[in-house]
Amino acid sequence: DGDTVFIVQTPLRCLTASLDGTARIHELQRGECHETMIADLDGQIVSASLSPISSALLTVSSEGRASLWCSHTGQPLCELQGEVMSCSFAADGRSIVSVSDDGVARIWCSETGVCMQKLQMQDQSLGGDRAEEDEDDWEELRFAAFSPNSDMIVTCRGKVASVWEAKGGKFVKSFYGHQERIKFAAFSPDGLLMISASADSTARIWDVASGECLRVLTGHTREVLSA
């Protein structure tokens, strides 16, 4: 009869991470804040994220350590092997994609920390007439992220963005056009489009299926870090 019902998830939690080597969960209820320290590392924490489906907390330190913690108890669950520069959960929470300084993106099981797949940049990933591109286009891998439905992954290496199938790690397509290193990339909510941000002061919108650049977004005078 005109009433409105709101479903509120409680408790409301806020995650913070700091260069002091800690990650903290802040429970926010009725104006009160209860703080719990989850991770306490010797090095600086450069990123932290909560799993969308479980109590797992993912941290990356400045020394390249990626660790999973229980956000309720603060107990360590597992550690991803090797040096990790960045990593993030898939939207379904079942997998993690990471980027390492060896030029490889890896997909991990978020429950066990076991590496399930490597996305290895190889010559065949250049594709056709792009095989002779300037080597500067293919400098070290810097970024990787899942699509909203967790089916695809975009990686950024130098001036080139590439899309892969998350299941099986099959290379799909590379996207060319930026004149400087790509700093960030993300899919649209329906996964049909992708946007990339570059140090060339532009962002580009791409059709994922065809690889066509649909629009170049200009106006910035310095590098674009996100879009």
PDB file of N, CA and C in Angstrom, residues 142-227:
ATOM      1  N   ARG A 142      51.651  -4.809 -17.049  1.00  0.00           N
ATOM      2  CA  ARG A 142      51.441  -3.906 -15.927  1.00  0.00           C
ATOM      3  C   ARG A 142      50.070  -4.018 -15.278  1.00  0.00           C
ATOM      4  N   PHE A 143      49.083  -4.565 -15.988  1.00  0.00           N
ATOM      5  CA  PHE A 143      47.721  -4.490 -15.480  1.00  0.00           C
ATOM      6  C   PHE A 143      46.910  -5.662 -16.003  1.00  0.00           C
ATOM      7  N   ALA A 144      45.984  -6.156 -15.174  1.00  0.00           N
ATOM      8  CA  ALA A 144      45.050  -7.198 -15.603  1.00  0.00           C
ATOM      9  C   ALA A 144      43.772  -7.078 -14.787  1.00  0.00           C
ATOM     10  N   ALA A 145      42.626  -7.359 -15.422  1.00  0.00           N
ATOM     11  CA  ALA A 145      41.342  -7.269 -14.728  1.00  0.00           C
ATOM     12  C   ALA A 145      40.322  -8.165 -15.406  1.00  0.00           C
ATOM     13  N   PHE A 146      39.389  -8.692 -14.614  1.00  0.00           N
ATOM     14  CA  PHE A 146      38.307  -9.513 -15.125  1.00  0.00           C
ATOM     15  C   PHE A 146      37.196  -8.647 -15.719  1.00  0.00           C
ATOM     16  N   SER A 147      36.419  -9.256 -16.599  1.00  0.00           N
ATOM     17  CA  SER A 147      35.177  -8.648 -17.063  1.00  0.00           C
ATOM     18  C   SER A 147      34.122  -8.812 -15.968  1.00  0.00           C
ATOM     19  N   PRO A 148      33.014  -8.051 -16.027  1.00  0.00           N
ATOM     20  CA  PRO A 148      31.986  -8.149 -14.983  1.00  0.00           C
ATOM     21  C   PRO A 148      31.388  -9.535 -14.806  1.00  0.00           C
ATOM     22  N   ASN A 149      31.324 -10.337 -15.884  1.00  0.00           N
ATOM     23  CA  ASN A 149      30.779 -11.685 -15.747  1.00  0.00           C
ATOM     24  C   ASN A 149      31.864 -12.731 -15.488  1.00  0.00           C
ATOM     25  N   SER A 150      33.104 -12.279 -15.315  1.00  0.00           N
ATOM     26  CA  SER A 150      34.252 -13.140 -14.986  1.00  0.00           C
ATOM     27  C   SER A 150      34.661 -14.064 -16.117  1.00  0.00           C
ATOM     28  N   ASP A 151      34.122 -13.880 -17.322  1.00  0.00           N
ATOM     29  CA  ASP A 151      34.433 -14.761 -18.445  1.00  0.00           C
ATOM     30  C   ASP A 151      35.693 -14.353 -19.199  1.00  0.00           C
ATOM     31  N   MET A 152      36.040 -13.063 -19.157  1.00  0.00           N
ATOM     32  CA  MET A 152      37.180 -12.555 -19.900  1.00  0.00           C
ATOM     33  C   MET A 152      38.121 -11.781 -18.990  1.00  0.00           C
ATOM     34  N   ILE A 153      39.349 -11.622 -19.481  1.00  0.00           N
ATOM     35  CA  ILE A 153      40.362 -10.844 -18.768  1.00  0.00           C
ATOM     36  C   ILE A 153      41.025  -9.903 -19.762  1.00  0.00           C
ATOM     37  N   VAL A 154      41.239  -8.669 -19.348  1.00  0.00           N
ATOM     38  CA  VAL A 154      42.009  -7.737 -20.153  1.00  0.00           C
ATOM     39  C   VAL A 154      43.358  -7.528 -19.482  1.00  0.00           C
ATOM     40  N   THR A 155      44.422  -7.559 -20.289  1.00  0.00           N
ATOM     41  CA  THR A 155      45.764  -7.266 -19.791  1.00  0.00           C
ATOM     42  C   THR A 155      46.330  -6.075 -20.557  1.00  0.00           C
ATOM     43  N   CYS A 156      47.186  -5.332 -19.910  1.00  0.00           N
ATOM     44  CA  CYS A 156      47.825  -4.174 -20.542  1.00  0.00           C
ATOM     45  C   CYS A 156      49.330  -4.344 -20.469  1.00  0.00           C
ATOM     46  N   ARG A 157      49.953  -4.272 -21.624  1.00  0.00           N
ATOM     47  CA  ARG A 157      51.403  -4.427 -21.729  1.00  0.00           C
ATOM     48  C   ARG A 157      51.921  -3.390 -22.709  1.00  0.00           C
ATOM     49  N   GLY A 158      52.637  -2.403 -22.200  1.00  0.00           N
ATOM     50  CA  GLY A 158      53.096  -1.327 -23.058  1.00  0.00           C
ATOM     51  C   GLY A 158      51.925  -0.567 -23.639  1.00  0.00           C
ATOM     52  N   LYS A 159      51.905  -0.407 -24.963  1.00  0.00           N
ATOM     53  CA  LYS A 159      50.852   0.340 -25.649  1.00  0.00           C
ATOM     54  C   LYS A 159      49.686  -0.543 -26.090  1.00  0.00           C
ATOM     55  N   VAL A 160      49.722  -1.827 -25.725  1.00  0.00           N
ATOM     56  CA  VAL A 160      48.766  -2.796 -26.251  1.00  0.00           C
ATOM     57  C   VAL A 160      47.908  -3.379 -25.131  1.00  0.00           C
ATOM     58  N   ALA A 161      46.595  -3.421 -25.368  1.00  0.00           N
ATOM     59  CA  ALA A 161      45.674  -4.141 -24.495  1.00  0.00           C
ATOM     60  C   ALA A 161      45.294  -5.447 -25.173  1.00  0.00           C
ATOM     61  N   SER A 162      45.140  -6.499 -24.396  1.00  0.00           N
ATOM     62  CA  SER A 162      44.777  -7.804 -24.946  1.00  0.00           C
ATOM     63  C   SER A 162      43.661  -8.411 -24.111  1.00  0.00           C
ATOM     64  N   VAL A 163      42.802  -9.172 -24.775  1.00  0.00           N
ATOM     65  CA  VAL A 163      41.695  -9.849 -24.115  1.00  0.00           C
ATOM     66  C   VAL A 163      41.895 -11.353 -24.216  1.00  0.00           C
ATOM     67  N   TRP A 164      41.586 -12.041 -23.112  1.00  0.00           N
ATOM     68  CA  TRP A 164      41.754 -13.487 -23.014  1.00  0.00           C
ATOM     69  C   TRP A 164      40.474 -14.104 -22.470  1.00  0.00           C
ATOM     70  N   GLU A 165      40.273 -15.384 -22.773  1.00  0.00           N
ATOM     71  CA  GLU A 165      39.214 -16.143 -22.122  1.00  0.00           C
ATOM     72  C   GLU A 165      39.705 -16.558 -20.745  1.00  0.00           C
ATOM     73  N   ALA A 166      38.924 -16.262 -19.718  1.00  0.00           N
ATOM     74  CA  ALA A 166      39.347 -16.585 -18.360  1.00  0.00           C
ATOM     75  C   ALA A 166      39.417 -18.094 -18.140  1.00  0.00           C
ATOM     76  N   LYS A 167      38.479 -18.827 -18.726  1.00  0.00           N
ATOM     77  CA  LYS A 167      38.485 -20.275 -18.607  1.00  0.00           C
ATOM     78  C   LYS A 167      39.339 -20.860 -19.730  1.00  0.00           C
ATOM     79  N   GLY A 168      40.477 -21.382 -19.381  1.00  0.00           N
ATOM     80  CA  GLY A 168      41.379 -21.958 -20.369  1.00  0.00           C
ATOM     81  C   GLY A 168      42.505 -21.039 -20.784  1.00  0.00           C
ATOM     82  N   GLY A 169      42.352 -19.733 -20.564  1.00  0.00           N
ATOM     83  CA  GLY A 169      43.432 -18.793 -20.859  1.00  0.00           C
ATOM     84  C   GLY A 169      43.696 -18.585 -22.337  1.00  0.00           C
ATOM     85  N   LYS A 170      42.706 -18.820 -23.196  1.00  0.00           N
ATOM     86  CA  LYS A 170      42.910 -18.666 -24.635  1.00  0.00           C
ATOM     87  C   LYS A 170      42.986 -17.186 -25.009  1.00  0.00           C
ATOM     88  N   PHE A 171      44.021 -16.837 -25.800  1.00  0.00           N
ATOM     89  CA  PHE A 171      44.156 -15.474 -26.299  1.00  0.00           C
ATOM     90  C   PHE A 171      43.045 -15.181 -27.290  1.00  0.00           C
ATOM     91  N   VAL A 172      42.406 -14.001 -27.179  1.00  0.00           N
ATOM     92  CA  VAL A 172      41.305 -13.635 -28.058  1.00  0.00           C
ATOM     93  C   VAL A 172      41.713 -12.570 -29.059  1.00  0.00           C
ATOM     94  N   LYS A 173      42.218 -11.439 -28.572  1.00  0.00           N
ATOM     95  CA  LYS A 173      42.465 -10.318 -29.467  1.00  0.00           C
ATOM     96  C   LYS A 173      43.332  -9.279 -28.775  1.00  0.00           C
ATOM     97  N   SER A 174      44.113  -8.523 -29.575  1.00  0.00           N
ATOM     98  CA  SER A 174      44.867  -7.377 -29.075  1.00  0.00           C
ATOM     99  C   SER A 174      44.304  -6.095 -29.667  1.00  0.00           C
ATOM    100  N   PHE A 175      44.470  -5.000 -28.951  1.00  0.00           N
ATOM    101  CA  PHE A 175      43.900  -3.715 -29.319  1.00  0.00           C
ATOM    102  C   PHE A 175      45.028  -2.694 -29.445  1.00  0.00           C
ATOM    103  N   TYR A 176      45.188  -2.133 -30.643  1.00  0.00           N
ATOM    104  CA  TYR A 176      46.290  -1.229 -30.947  1.00  0.00           C
ATOM    105  C   TYR A 176      45.770   0.175 -31.238  1.00  0.00           C
ATOM    106  N   GLY A 177      46.576   1.167 -30.913  1.00  0.00           N
ATOM    107  CA  GLY A 177      46.222   2.543 -31.232  1.00  0.00           C
ATOM    108  C   GLY A 177      46.848   3.568 -30.310  1.00  0.00           C
ATOM    109  N   HIS A 178      47.064   3.206 -29.051  1.00  0.00           N
ATOM    110  CA  HIS A 178      47.688   4.147 -28.121  1.00  0.00           C
ATOM    111  C   HIS A 178      49.151   4.392 -28.506  1.00  0.00           C
ATOM    112  N   GLN A 179      49.608   5.616 -28.256  1.00  0.00           N
ATOM    113  CA  GLN A 179      50.975   6.003 -28.594  1.00  0.00           C
ATOM    114  C   GLN A 179      51.933   5.893 -27.415  1.00  0.00           C
ATOM    115  N   GLU A 180      51.391   5.735 -26.210  1.00  0.00           N
ATOM    116  CA  GLU A 180      52.215   5.557 -25.020  1.00  0.00           C
ATOM    117  C   GLU A 180      51.617   4.437 -24.173  1.00  0.00           C
ATOM    118  N   ARG A 181      52.272   4.107 -23.084  1.00  0.00           N
ATOM    119  CA  ARG A 181      51.885   2.988 -22.238  1.00  0.00           C
ATOM    120  C   ARG A 181      50.446   3.127 -21.739  1.00  0.00           C
ATOM    121  N   ILE A 182      49.721   2.010 -21.772  1.00  0.00           N
ATOM    122  CA  ILE A 182      48.363   1.957 -21.231  1.00  0.00           C
ATOM    123  C   ILE A 182      48.449   1.787 -19.718  1.00  0.00           C
ATOM    124  N   LYS A 183      47.712   2.622 -18.994  1.00  0.00           N
ATOM    125  CA  LYS A 183      47.755   2.616 -17.543  1.00  0.00           C
ATOM    126  C   LYS A 183      46.608   1.832 -16.909  1.00  0.00           C
ATOM    127  N   PHE A 184      45.500   1.705 -17.643  1.00  0.00           N
ATOM    128  CA  PHE A 184      44.294   1.126 -17.050  1.00  0.00           C
ATOM    129  C   PHE A 184      43.370   0.663 -18.162  1.00  0.00           C
ATOM    130  N   ALA A 185      42.585  -0.368 -17.876  1.00  0.00           N
ATOM    131  CA  ALA A 185      41.558  -0.821 -18.827  1.00  0.00           C
ATOM    132  C   ALA A 185      40.428  -1.473 -18.052  1.00  0.00           C
ATOM    133  N   ALA A 186      39.221  -1.390 -18.600  1.00  0.00           N
ATOM    134  CA  ALA A 186      38.055  -1.984 -17.942  1.00  0.00           C
ATOM    135  C   ALA A 186      36.981  -2.275 -18.971  1.00  0.00           C
ATOM    136  N   PHE A 187      36.171  -3.289 -18.673  1.00  0.00           N
ATOM    137  CA  PHE A 187      35.044  -3.644 -19.528  1.00  0.00           C
ATOM    138  C   PHE A 187      33.805  -2.846 -19.132  1.00  0.00           C
ATOM    139  N   SER A 188      32.897  -2.683 -20.087  1.00  0.00           N
ATOM    140  CA  SER A 188      31.577  -2.148 -19.771  1.00  0.00           C
ATOM    141  C   SER A 188      30.796  -3.213 -19.004  1.00  0.00           C
ATOM    142  N   PRO A 189      29.707  -2.835 -18.308  1.00  0.00           N
ATOM    143  CA  PRO A 189      28.951  -3.821 -17.522  1.00  0.00           C
ATOM    144  C   PRO A 189      28.464  -5.019 -18.327  1.00  0.00           C
ATOM    145  N   ASP A 190      28.164  -4.835 -19.616  1.00  0.00           N
ATOM    146  CA  ASP A 190      27.709  -5.962 -20.436  1.00  0.00           C
ATOM    147  C   ASP A 190      28.843  -6.693 -21.134  1.00  0.00           C
ATOM    148  N   GLY A 191      30.089  -6.221 -20.962  1.00  0.00           N
ATOM    149  CA  GLY A 191      31.245  -6.885 -21.536  1.00  0.00           C
ATOM    150  C   GLY A 191      31.443  -6.675 -23.018  1.00  0.00           C
ATOM    151  N   LEU A 192      30.587  -5.880 -23.654  1.00  0.00           N
ATOM    152  CA  LEU A 192      30.685  -5.685 -25.093  1.00  0.00           C
ATOM    153  C   LEU A 192      31.699  -4.618 -25.480  1.00  0.00           C
ATOM    154  N   LEU A 193      31.950  -3.687 -24.586  1.00  0.00           N
ATOM    155  CA  LEU A 193      32.894  -2.604 -24.836  1.00  0.00           C
ATOM    156  C   LEU A 193      34.018  -2.646 -23.810  1.00  0.00           C
ATOM    157  N   MET A 194      35.125  -2.013 -24.163  1.00  0.00           N
ATOM    158  CA  MET A 194      36.252  -1.886 -23.252  1.00  0.00           C
ATOM    159  C   MET A 194      36.799  -0.469 -23.360  1.00  0.00           C
ATOM    160  N   ILE A 195      37.275   0.076 -22.252  1.00  0.00           N
ATOM    161  CA  ILE A 195      37.908   1.389 -22.279  1.00  0.00           C
ATOM    162  C   ILE A 195      39.330   1.254 -21.765  1.00  0.00           C
ATOM    163  N   SER A 196      40.236   1.993 -22.384  1.00  0.00           N
ATOM    164  CA  SER A 196      41.639   1.987 -21.967  1.00  0.00           C
ATOM    165  C   SER A 196      42.097   3.420 -21.740  1.00  0.00           C
ATOM    166  N   ALA A 197      42.969   3.605 -20.757  1.00  0.00           N
ATOM    167  CA  ALA A 197      43.520   4.919 -20.437  1.00  0.00           C
ATOM    168  C   ALA A 197      45.025   4.860 -20.588  1.00  0.00           C
ATOM    169  N   SER A 198      45.616   5.909 -21.165  1.00  0.00           N
ATOM    170  CA  SER A 198      47.017   5.835 -21.563  1.00  0.00           C
ATOM    171  C   SER A 198      47.807   7.078 -21.160  1.00  0.00           C
ATOM    172  N   ALA A 199      49.115   6.900 -21.128  1.00  0.00           N
ATOM    173  CA  ALA A 199      50.025   8.016 -20.898  1.00  0.00           C
ATOM    174  C   ALA A 199      50.095   8.959 -22.086  1.00  0.00           C
ATOM    175  N   ASP A 200      49.423   8.626 -23.200  1.00  0.00           N
ATOM    176  CA  ASP A 200      49.395   9.527 -24.364  1.00  0.00           C
ATOM    177  C   ASP A 200      48.320  10.608 -24.232  1.00  0.00           C
ATOM    178  N   SER A 201      47.733  10.738 -23.021  1.00  0.00           N
ATOM    179  CA  SER A 201      46.723  11.757 -22.693  1.00  0.00           C
ATOM    180  C   SER A 201      45.346  11.457 -23.259  1.00  0.00           C
ATOM    181  N   THR A 202      45.130  10.232 -23.722  1.00  0.00           N
ATOM    182  CA  THR A 202      43.819   9.869 -24.265  1.00  0.00           C
ATOM    183  C   THR A 202      43.266   8.622 -23.586  1.00  0.00           C
ATOM    184  N   ALA A 203      41.960   8.451 -23.727  1.00  0.00           N
ATOM    185  CA  ALA A 203      41.297   7.183 -23.424  1.00  0.00           C
ATOM    186  C   ALA A 203      40.609   6.720 -24.692  1.00  0.00           C
ATOM    187  N   ARG A 204      40.506   5.426 -24.879  1.00  0.00           N
ATOM    188  CA  ARG A 204      39.889   4.881 -26.084  1.00  0.00           C
ATOM    189  C   ARG A 204      38.797   3.880 -25.713  1.00  0.00           C
ATOM    190  N   ILE A 205      37.699   3.928 -26.463  1.00  0.00           N
ATOM    191  CA  ILE A 205      36.608   2.984 -26.306  1.00  0.00           C
ATOM    192  C   ILE A 205      36.677   1.985 -27.454  1.00  0.00           C
ATOM    193  N   TRP A 206      36.632   0.694 -27.116  1.00  0.00           N
ATOM    194  CA  TRP A 206      36.825  -0.366 -28.095  1.00  0.00           C
ATOM    195  C   TRP A 206      35.614  -1.283 -28.155  1.00  0.00           C
ATOM    196  N   ASP A 207      35.351  -1.808 -29.334  1.00  0.00           N
ATOM    197  CA  ASP A 207      34.415  -2.904 -29.505  1.00  0.00           C
ATOM    198  C   ASP A 207      35.181  -4.201 -29.252  1.00  0.00           C
ATOM    199  N   VAL A 208      34.783  -4.957 -28.229  1.00  0.00           N
ATOM    200  CA  VAL A 208      35.554  -6.142 -27.839  1.00  0.00           C
ATOM    201  C   VAL A 208      35.532  -7.202 -28.931  1.00  0.00           C
ATOM    202  N   ALA A 209      34.401  -7.402 -29.579  1.00  0.00           N
ATOM    203  CA  ALA A 209      34.281  -8.468 -30.581  1.00  0.00           C
ATOM    204  C   ALA A 209      35.142  -8.201 -31.814  1.00  0.00           C
ATOM    205  N   SER A 210      35.136  -6.956 -32.304  1.00  0.00           N
ATOM    206  CA  SER A 210      35.842  -6.641 -33.547  1.00  0.00           C
ATOM    207  C   SER A 210      37.246  -6.091 -33.326  1.00  0.00           C
ATOM    208  N   GLY A 211      37.501  -5.551 -32.136  1.00  0.00           N
ATOM    209  CA  GLY A 211      38.778  -4.898 -31.879  1.00  0.00           C
ATOM    210  C   GLY A 211      38.842  -3.482 -32.397  1.00  0.00           C
ATOM    211  N   GLU A 212      37.734  -2.974 -32.935  1.00  0.00           N
ATOM    212  CA  GLU A 212      37.712  -1.629 -33.513  1.00  0.00           C
ATOM    213  C   GLU A 212      37.670  -0.563 -32.423  1.00  0.00           C
ATOM    214  N   CYS A 213      38.451   0.489 -32.624  1.00  0.00           N
ATOM    215  CA  CYS A 213      38.387   1.648 -31.743  1.00  0.00           C
ATOM    216  C   CYS A 213      37.191   2.496 -32.157  1.00  0.00           C
ATOM    217  N   LEU A 214      36.213   2.631 -31.275  1.00  0.00           N
ATOM    218  CA  LEU A 214      34.991   3.356 -31.591  1.00  0.00           C
ATOM    219  C   LEU A 214      35.125   4.856 -31.352  1.00  0.00           C
ATOM    220  N   ARG A 215      35.935   5.225 -30.376  1.00  0.00           N
ATOM    221  CA  ARG A 215      36.086   6.649 -30.084  1.00  0.00           C
ATOM    222  C   ARG A 215      37.368   6.894 -29.306  1.00  0.00           C
ATOM    223  N   VAL A 216      38.019   8.013 -29.602  1.00  0.00           N
ATOM    224  CA  VAL A 216      39.188   8.466 -28.852  1.00  0.00           C
ATOM    225  C   VAL A 216      38.754   9.661 -28.007  1.00  0.00           C
ATOM    226  N   LEU A 217      38.930   9.552 -26.702  1.00  0.00           N
ATOM    227  CA  LEU A 217      38.537  10.616 -25.784  1.00  0.00           C
ATOM    228  C   LEU A 217      39.751  11.495 -25.497  1.00  0.00           C
ATOM    229  N   THR A 218      39.668  12.757 -25.882  1.00  0.00           N
ATOM    230  CA  THR A 218      40.787  13.678 -25.742  1.00  0.00           C
ATOM    231  C   THR A 218      40.424  14.813 -24.789  1.00  0.00           C
ATOM    232  N   GLY A 219      41.376  15.711 -24.565  1.00  0.00           N
ATOM    233  CA  GLY A 219      41.144  16.881 -23.733  1.00  0.00           C
ATOM    234  C   GLY A 219      42.128  17.012 -22.590  1.00  0.00           C
ATOM    235  N   HIS A 220      42.668  15.888 -22.143  1.00  0.00           N
ATOM    236  CA  HIS A 220      43.674  15.926 -21.076  1.00  0.00           C
ATOM    237  C   HIS A 220      45.026  16.347 -21.658  1.00  0.00           C
ATOM    238  N   THR A 221      45.833  16.985 -20.818  1.00  0.00           N
ATOM    239  CA  THR A 221      47.155  17.426 -21.250  1.00  0.00           C
ATOM    240  C   THR A 221      48.276  16.591 -20.649  1.00  0.00           C
ATOM    241  N   ARG A 222      47.921  15.683 -19.737  1.00  0.00           N
ATOM    242  CA  ARG A 222      48.908  14.777 -19.164  1.00  0.00           C
ATOM    243  C   ARG A 222      48.335  13.364 -19.219  1.00  0.00           C
ATOM    244  N   GLU A 223      49.112  12.384 -18.758  1.00  0.00           N
ATOM    245  CA  GLU A 223      48.701  10.995 -18.879  1.00  0.00           C
ATOM    246  C   GLU A 223      47.381  10.740 -18.160  1.00  0.00           C
ATOM    247  N   VAL A 224      46.584   9.835 -18.716  1.00  0.00           N
ATOM    248  CA  VAL A 224      45.303   9.438 -18.137  1.00  0.00           C
ATOM    249  C   VAL A 224      45.505   8.139 -17.370  1.00  0.00           C
ATOM    250  N   LEU A 225      45.178   8.155 -16.083  1.00  0.00           N
ATOM    251  CA  LEU A 225      45.463   7.013 -15.216  1.00  0.00           C
ATOM    252  C   LEU A 225      44.286   6.082 -15.045  1.00  0.00           C
ATOM    253  N   SER A 226      43.081   6.569 -15.276  1.00  0.00           N
ATOM    254  CA  SER A 226      41.895   5.717 -15.143  1.00  0.00           C
ATOM    255  C   SER A 226      40.776   6.258 -16.008  1.00  0.00           C
ATOM    256  N   ALA A 227      39.789   5.428 -16.252  1.00  0.00           N
ATOM    257  CA  ALA A 227      38.656   5.838 -17.084  1.00  0.00           C
ATOM    258  C   ALA A 227      37.436   5.011 -16.734  1.00  0.00           C
TER     259      ALA A 227
END
